[in-house]
């Protein structure tokens, strides 16, 4: 390869200011000969994104944010954005932009805040009087495969050239396992998008592959639905969900609250409602008390319904794995009843056979029922099933932020209740057996609460004054608001038995 001269680089860079380039790059003829050299890598990266300043901080003009194409790129820029909810400026990153009749809109993610708060804002919400941070240069694009640049996984990658690929460099196995997306997308993952990245392909992949895990690609970083209407409620989705792209442009996605079918067109939805004859989840009602009912649904027998449930719940669950391949799962759905039918409040999925002893895979209370004690009831139900199975269980990790809060509260409350009821000494194993919690979860909870003390040469569990005071407060709140509890005698259920053939869809 012929070394590039300064003039050539200038002409390639075109619009970029060479003085700025000189600040970032050391011009070294020798390095330009190496195709994959780090400096050339940066240079190529700049040609790709063209962000002025490359990972640096500086003032930014309105013009520089007007486009999402190189060389002046707004995507990835971090700056101060006015967050109406908290009435203050917060640091945020621009993830996407759209030109609408009303002007340019930016989709921003607030640093250190949950993606739920991501939103579309107009230009006037961006503070351009302060310095902004330009995106870091991406990894250099993979060079063409040649005898001098061998990639150890080049063959397997090329054999799947028609599918979107990640450029993971030396982490070849990741690139090939299309069904297992990276559960912990990093901040710069969108910069690793392959050249043949296509939104349509990506959505199709999410829809049809075994997994609906949050993808590392940009497509899933931007919420794709504006509003959902389900039953009597209109909701604002929190996260991306792979509903068919042609429906996501509708101002409202209408979901039948019983069969969970979805419609972009209100007329078609109304027509459907007139003939839909489902009034409860399509499974066995295994629990009924004064307030709620639980249904058990087999993912293999009710594939469409369960997939629709996964699509709906993806709107409110972010990083958690959601399986589009629903066959290996049972879905336990909690409903409230009225004269119109059984209305879905929340659910959890559970593997028919979990090698890791998980008793919950995904768990969600629909937003319209959150903060009213239903989440804790769902968790309690999952442990009630484990008790019937004679097993100790734990939810699959990672949990969502809200999920973790609910579980912590449940674990604490459950353990404290047992300790208050038991008069004599209780061991950790006994606590686990009585609650169906794993010993790990019991120990972790006790440690978090500072309840394990070292006394006279041995470890003891003790209820601290702080814990007891907290318990009293909780009791008082429950006296006022009412407490939702399960009645184990209302559970009509035997642990189902599955053969290998009925667990998956290979039949
Ligand atoms: Zn329906």
Coordinates of C-alpha atoms in Angstrom, one line a residue, residues 228-235 243 253-263 269-270 272-274 276-282 295 297 305 308-309 312 333-347 366 368-369:
X228 CA -50.1 1.9 23.6
X229 CA -53.8 1.4 24.2
X230 CA -54.7 -1.7 26.1
X231 CA -58.1 -2.2 27.7
X232 CA -59.1 1.1 29.4
X233 CA -55.6 2.3 29.6
X234 CA -53.3 4.4 27.4
X235 CA -49.7 3.8 28.2
X243 CA -43.4 -4.9 16.8
X253 CA -50.8 0.9 18.9
X254 CA -54.1 -0.8 19.9
X255 CA -53.7 -4.0 21.8
X256 CA -56.6 -6.4 22.5
X257 CA -56.3 -6.8 26.2
X258 CA -57.4 -10.5 26.1
X259 CA -55.7 -12.0 23.0
X260 CA -52.9 -9.4 23.0
X261 CA -53.2 -9.0 19.2
X262 CA -52.0 -5.6 18.0
X263 CA -53.4 -3.1 15.5
X269 CA -58.9 -2.9 16.0
X270 CA -62.7 -2.2 16.6
X272 CA -61.4 -7.3 15.9
X273 CA -62.9 -6.5 19.3
X274 CA -66.3 -7.2 17.9
X276 CA -62.7 -11.6 19.7
X277 CA -64.2 -14.1 22.1
X278 CA -61.3 -14.5 24.5
X279 CA -62.0 -13.1 28.0
X280 CA -59.1 -14.5 30.0
X281 CA -55.6 -15.8 29.3
X282 CA -55.7 -19.0 27.3
X295 CA -53.5 -18.6 34.9
X297 CA -50.1 -20.9 30.1
X305 CA -50.4 -15.5 22.7
X308 CA -47.7 -11.3 21.9
X309 CA -47.2 -11.2 25.7
X312 CA -45.9 -6.3 25.1
X333 CA -50.4 -14.5 34.5
X334 CA -52.1 -12.6 37.2
X335 CA -55.5 -11.0 36.4
X336 CA -58.2 -9.0 38.2
X337 CA -61.8 -9.8 37.4
X338 CA -64.9 -7.8 36.5
X339 CA -68.0 -8.3 34.5
X340 CA -66.0 -7.7 31.2
X341 CA -63.5 -10.4 31.9
X342 CA -60.1 -11.2 33.4
X343 CA -57.7 -8.2 33.0
X344 CA -54.0 -8.9 32.8
X345 CA -52.1 -7.2 35.7
X346 CA -48.7 -8.8 35.4
X347 CA -47.0 -12.1 34.8
X366 CA -47.9 -3.7 33.8
X368 CA -51.0 0.8 35.1
X369 CA -51.0 -1.6 38.0

